[in-house]
Amino acid sequence: MSSVASLHESELQHAGHDAQHEHHQQSFLTKYIFSQDHKTIAKQFLITGIIWAIVGALFSVLFRLQLGFPESSFPILEDILGKWAPGGKISPDFYYALVTMHGTILVFFVLTAGLSGTFANFLIPLQIGARDMASPFLNMLSYWFFFIGSIIMATSLFIQTGPASGGWTIYPPLSALSDAALGSVRGMDLWIISMAFFIISQLMGGLNYVSTVLNLRTKGMTMTRMPLTVWSLFFTAILGILSFPVLLSCVVLLFCDRNLGTSFYLSDIIIAGKVLPHEGGSPILFQHLFWFLGHPEVYIVVLPAMGLASEVISVNARKPIFGYVAMISSMLAIVALSLIVWAHHMFVSGMNPFLGAGFILFTLLIAVPSAIKVFNWLTTLWRGNIRFTPAMLFAIGFVSMFISGGLTGIFLGNAALDIQLHDTYFNIAHFHLVMGVAAFFSMFAGLYQWFPKMFGRFMNNTLGYIHFWITMVGAYLIFWPMHYSGLAGMPRRYYDYSNWESFKQFGGMNKFISIVVIIVFITQLMFVFNFFYSIWKGRKVREANPWDATTLEWTTPIRPGHGNWPGELPEVHRWPYDYSKDGKEFISQITPVGEEETGPHH
Amino acid sequence: MYSGAMEQKHKIHPYKFSLWLGIASILMMFAGLTSAVIVKRNQANWISYDIPQFFWWSSLAIIISSITLVLAAKAFTHRQMKQYRNLMAVTCVLGTAFLVLQSLGFYNMWQQGLTISSTSSVAFLYVLAGMHALHALGGLVALIVLYAKSYSRKQKMYSVLPIQLISLYWHFVGILWIYLLVFLIMIR
C-alpha cells in the first residue's frame, strides 16, 4: 500500500516511477500468480472462465443425453459418474443438479466473471491510456475472491449429496429445506458461500473499473472519445455495483432460513406429513430480491458483448461506428430500464395485473434502445469494406443471435403471452439465443480480435472459420426447434418427456438437438485447443497494429510490460472511429488533427 | 507507481472515489434488506417488540466516535501528532464499545426469548444489525491498524489520504446505523 502515499504526493517522482517499472525484478509468483498487472489478471479471469465453460458445457451435454435418449443407457456414464448414473442412466437427482450447475456456472462464472472480468481488466487501462487500474491490489483480490468462490463451487460437485439442484434461480422452499432435495442438503450452503465470494469479487472489480474509467484517462481522452468497449464495460460495472449487493442480501436471508431457523421465505410447509415450524415467511419476497439482481444480470452479461461487437464490427468494416452517441445513450437507457423490470420474471406469481402492466410497459420499452443498437450495427456494416476475419464473423453472428433472441423477448415481455409460455422451452430458446449464445459469440469475437495483444501471437484462422460456421449453424439448430416445442407447452426442467402423449411428437426433435449439442461441444474443444496451442505456437505478431485499428492498445509494444507504455503515456487527439477518412485507411487516436482535415472533429 | 492519477490534477482521488462507489453498493445491500422488511411488515404474523436500551447506548458511542475521529483528522492535518494519537485511541475504544454494546443488545434480546428463530420481525433486526456490525468491524480493524501505524518508527506518515478514507467509511457506518435504528423503531 505504499503506492497510496506516492500516488497522492509526488508528481515530481513521476518520471522516476516509470523507470522503476522496467527494472522491477519479478519472481514467477508475483509475475504470474499474485500479479497486480491488469493484463495478467485478465488472463487469469479468462483461463478460469474457459475451464468453467468446458465444465458447464459438458454438463449440458450430459443432460442432453438424458433428454435426447431417455430410453437408452450409456454404461460409460456409470464408470465416470458412479452412483449418479446407475446402470448408465443419469439419475433424476443428478439431472437437476446438472441443470442447476449448468446455469449457475455459465451465467455467473463464465459470462459474468469470464467475460467482463477478462475484457474489463484487459481493455479498460489499455484503451483509455492508463498504466493500470485505480487499485491494482483490489484488482488482484477481485480475481482471488473469484478463485476461492470457484474452488468452493467445484468442491460442491464432489460432496456426497451432490451440488445444488434447485435450479440456478435457487427458489425457496426447494432451496431452503434440506429435506426437499438431495442438492439442498449441503450443496446449497456451498452454493451460497461460493456466491458470496463471487459477489465480493464482482464488487471489487466493478469499483475498480468505474473508478479507473472516471479517473485515469490519459490526456485528451474525454469521455466521448472512449471506444464503445470501454463505455459498455463502464455501464456493466455500474450495473453490477448496484445490483449484486441485493443478491447478497437475498442469499444472506436464505442462509439464515437454512441454518439459523428463521422464516424469511418459509411458511406453512408440510414435508412427509410433518408440519415445519416455519411461519410467516414469503417465497415471493425471495423472487423480488433475486430478480432485482437477476434481471440486471442479463444486461451485465450482454452489455460487454454489445461493446465488443461494436468495436470489432467498426474496425473490420473499416467504417466509423454508426451513431456513436446513440450507442452510448441506448446503453444508458438499457441500464436504467433494467433496474425496473425485474417483476416480468414473476408474472405467474399471482402478481396484481395492474402492477404487471407497468412492468410490461418498461420491459417492452427496452426493445427501443436494443433496436437502435441493432440498427446501428447494421448501418455500420452497410457498404463497409468488410474483412471477414473470424472475429468479424463472430461479431456479425452476435448481431444475428441478438436479433433472433430479442424478437422472442417481445413475446415473453407480455404478461398475456408469458403466462402461457412461462417455464417452457420457448423461454429456454429465448434467453439462450439473446444472452447465452450471443454473449459467447461476442466473447469469441473479442478473443480472436485481441488475442494478438494478449499473447503476441495470432490464433489459427482456418480453425477459427470452422469454429464459427459449426457454432453458428449449430446454435440455430439447437435453439430454433425449441420455440416450437415451447409453443406446444413443453415445460423446462423435466427429466423425461416420453410419458406425455402431447410431447411424444418431439422425441425425434429432442434426439436431433442432442446430437447437434455433442457436435457443437466438440467444436468448442477445438477452439480451446486452438487457444492454448496458439499461445505458444501461433503465428507471431510482427507489427504493433495488425488490424490497422485506431485505438490506444495498438500503440503499445507488441508485448507490453507492466505499465503498458514505455516512457510517456500517449496523448489522444480524436475519437476512436476515424476509419476511411480523407482517403486514409485509418487515423490513430494519437494522431493530431491535421490542418486540412475535413470535419467533423470528435 | 501508477502515474495516471498524477497526470490529472484537481480531481477526486481514485481511492476516495472507489470508496464512494463501495458505499453506494453497501447502501444497495441494505436497501434490499430494508425493502424486504417493508414487504414482510405488510403481511400476516408481524409481531412487535421493544428494542433494548443497549442499542441507544451503542448509538451514542458511535456518534461520539465520529466526532473524535473528525478531531483526530484535524489534529493530523495540523501535525499535532500527540493529540492525534490520543484522539485515535479514544475513537478505537469507542468503536470497540459500539460493537460490545451491540453484542449486549443481542444477548439481552436473546434472554427475553427474542431469538433469531422466534419471529421474522426479530430475525430482521439480527440480520440488519448483524450485517452492519460486520461492516463496523471492518472499519474498526482499519482504525486500529492506522492507530498502530502512528507509532511505527519505520514509516513516517505524511499523507492525509488514509485518515480521510477511514473517516469517510467510519462516518458512513455511523450514519448507516442511525438510519437502521430509526428504521427499526419505525417499523417494529
PDB file of C-alpha atoms in Angstrom, chain B residues 53-120:
ATOM      1  CA  GLN B  53     -31.699   0.159  25.571  1.00  0.00           C
ATOM      2  CA  PHE B  54     -28.232  -1.096  24.702  1.00  0.00           C
ATOM      3  CA  PHE B  55     -28.824  -0.039  21.136  1.00  0.00           C
ATOM      4  CA  TRP B  56     -29.353   3.563  22.272  1.00  0.00           C
ATOM      5  CA  TRP B  57     -26.066   3.499  24.174  1.00  0.00           C
ATOM      6  CA  SER B  58     -24.260   1.963  21.220  1.00  0.00           C
ATOM      7  CA  SER B  59     -25.635   4.742  19.001  1.00  0.00           C
ATOM      8  CA  LEU B  60     -24.238   7.303  21.395  1.00  0.00           C
ATOM      9  CA  ALA B  61     -20.851   5.560  21.299  1.00  0.00           C
ATOM     10  CA  ILE B  62     -20.658   5.551  17.513  1.00  0.00           C
ATOM     11  CA  ILE B  63     -21.753   9.202  17.258  1.00  0.00           C
ATOM     12  CA  ILE B  64     -19.082  10.334  19.708  1.00  0.00           C
ATOM     13  CA  SER B  65     -16.506   8.160  17.933  1.00  0.00           C
ATOM     14  CA  SER B  66     -17.290  10.007  14.708  1.00  0.00           C
ATOM     15  CA  ILE B  67     -16.716  13.333  16.461  1.00  0.00           C
ATOM     16  CA  THR B  68     -13.391  12.219  17.933  1.00  0.00           C
ATOM     17  CA  LEU B  69     -12.378  10.950  14.514  1.00  0.00           C
ATOM     18  CA  VAL B  70     -13.106  14.343  12.965  1.00  0.00           C
ATOM     19  CA  LEU B  71     -10.931  15.943  15.641  1.00  0.00           C
ATOM     20  CA  ALA B  72      -8.214  13.341  15.076  1.00  0.00           C
ATOM     21  CA  ALA B  73      -8.163  14.068  11.353  1.00  0.00           C
ATOM     22  CA  LYS B  74      -7.937  17.773  12.128  1.00  0.00           C
ATOM     23  CA  ALA B  75      -5.049  17.194  14.536  1.00  0.00           C
ATOM     24  CA  PHE B  76      -3.327  15.116  11.871  1.00  0.00           C
ATOM     25  CA  THR B  77      -3.541  17.838   9.234  1.00  0.00           C
ATOM     26  CA  HIS B  78      -2.055  20.279  11.753  1.00  0.00           C
ATOM     27  CA  ARG B  79       0.663  17.724  12.512  1.00  0.00           C
ATOM     28  CA  GLN B  80      -0.223  17.641  16.218  1.00  0.00           C
ATOM     29  CA  MET B  81       0.768  14.016  16.447  1.00  0.00           C
ATOM     30  CA  LYS B  82       0.373  13.568  20.179  1.00  0.00           C
ATOM     31  CA  GLN B  83      -3.172  14.842  20.133  1.00  0.00           C
ATOM     32  CA  TYR B  84      -3.832  12.779  17.007  1.00  0.00           C
ATOM     33  CA  ARG B  85      -2.731   9.589  18.752  1.00  0.00           C
ATOM     34  CA  ASN B  86      -4.865  10.286  21.805  1.00  0.00           C
ATOM     35  CA  LEU B  87      -7.940  11.019  19.747  1.00  0.00           C
ATOM     36  CA  MET B  88      -7.387   7.938  17.622  1.00  0.00           C
ATOM     37  CA  ALA B  89      -7.103   5.856  20.776  1.00  0.00           C
ATOM     38  CA  VAL B  90     -10.407   7.260  22.027  1.00  0.00           C
ATOM     39  CA  THR B  91     -12.019   6.553  18.654  1.00  0.00           C
ATOM     40  CA  CYS B  92     -10.818   2.952  18.698  1.00  0.00           C
ATOM     41  CA  VAL B  93     -12.107   2.459  22.237  1.00  0.00           C
ATOM     42  CA  LEU B  94     -15.485   3.949  21.317  1.00  0.00           C
ATOM     43  CA  GLY B  95     -15.637   1.792  18.197  1.00  0.00           C
ATOM     44  CA  THR B  96     -14.965  -1.292  20.300  1.00  0.00           C
ATOM     45  CA  ALA B  97     -17.568  -0.103  22.788  1.00  0.00           C
ATOM     46  CA  PHE B  98     -20.081   0.148  19.960  1.00  0.00           C
ATOM     47  CA  LEU B  99     -19.548  -3.476  18.977  1.00  0.00           C
ATOM     48  CA  VAL B 100     -19.623  -4.652  22.602  1.00  0.00           C
ATOM     49  CA  LEU B 101     -22.887  -2.783  23.217  1.00  0.00           C
ATOM     50  CA  GLN B 102     -24.382  -4.272  20.050  1.00  0.00           C
ATOM     51  CA  SER B 103     -23.483  -7.746  21.292  1.00  0.00           C
ATOM     52  CA  LEU B 104     -25.004  -6.942  24.693  1.00  0.00           C
ATOM     53  CA  GLY B 105     -28.147  -5.800  22.903  1.00  0.00           C
ATOM     54  CA  PHE B 106     -28.326  -9.130  21.063  1.00  0.00           C
ATOM     55  CA  TYR B 107     -27.692 -11.009  24.304  1.00  0.00           C
ATOM     56  CA  ASN B 108     -30.429  -9.039  26.054  1.00  0.00           C
ATOM     57  CA  MET B 109     -32.920  -9.857  23.325  1.00  0.00           C
ATOM     58  CA  TRP B 110     -31.881 -13.487  23.375  1.00  0.00           C
ATOM     59  CA  GLN B 111     -32.530 -13.641  27.115  1.00  0.00           C
ATOM     60  CA  GLN B 112     -36.008 -12.216  26.624  1.00  0.00           C
ATOM     61  CA  GLY B 113     -36.726 -15.126  24.308  1.00  0.00           C
ATOM     62  CA  LEU B 114     -36.462 -12.924  21.227  1.00  0.00           C
ATOM     63  CA  THR B 115     -34.111 -15.320  19.412  1.00  0.00           C
ATOM     64  CA  ILE B 116     -33.373 -15.162  15.709  1.00  0.00           C
ATOM     65  CA  SER B 117     -35.694 -18.078  15.041  1.00  0.00           C
ATOM     66  CA  SER B 118     -38.586 -16.670  17.130  1.00  0.00           C
ATOM     67  CA  THR B 119     -40.289 -14.428  14.588  1.00  0.00           C
ATOM     68  CA  SER B 120     -39.438 -12.637  11.356  1.00  0.00           C
TER      69      SER B 120
END
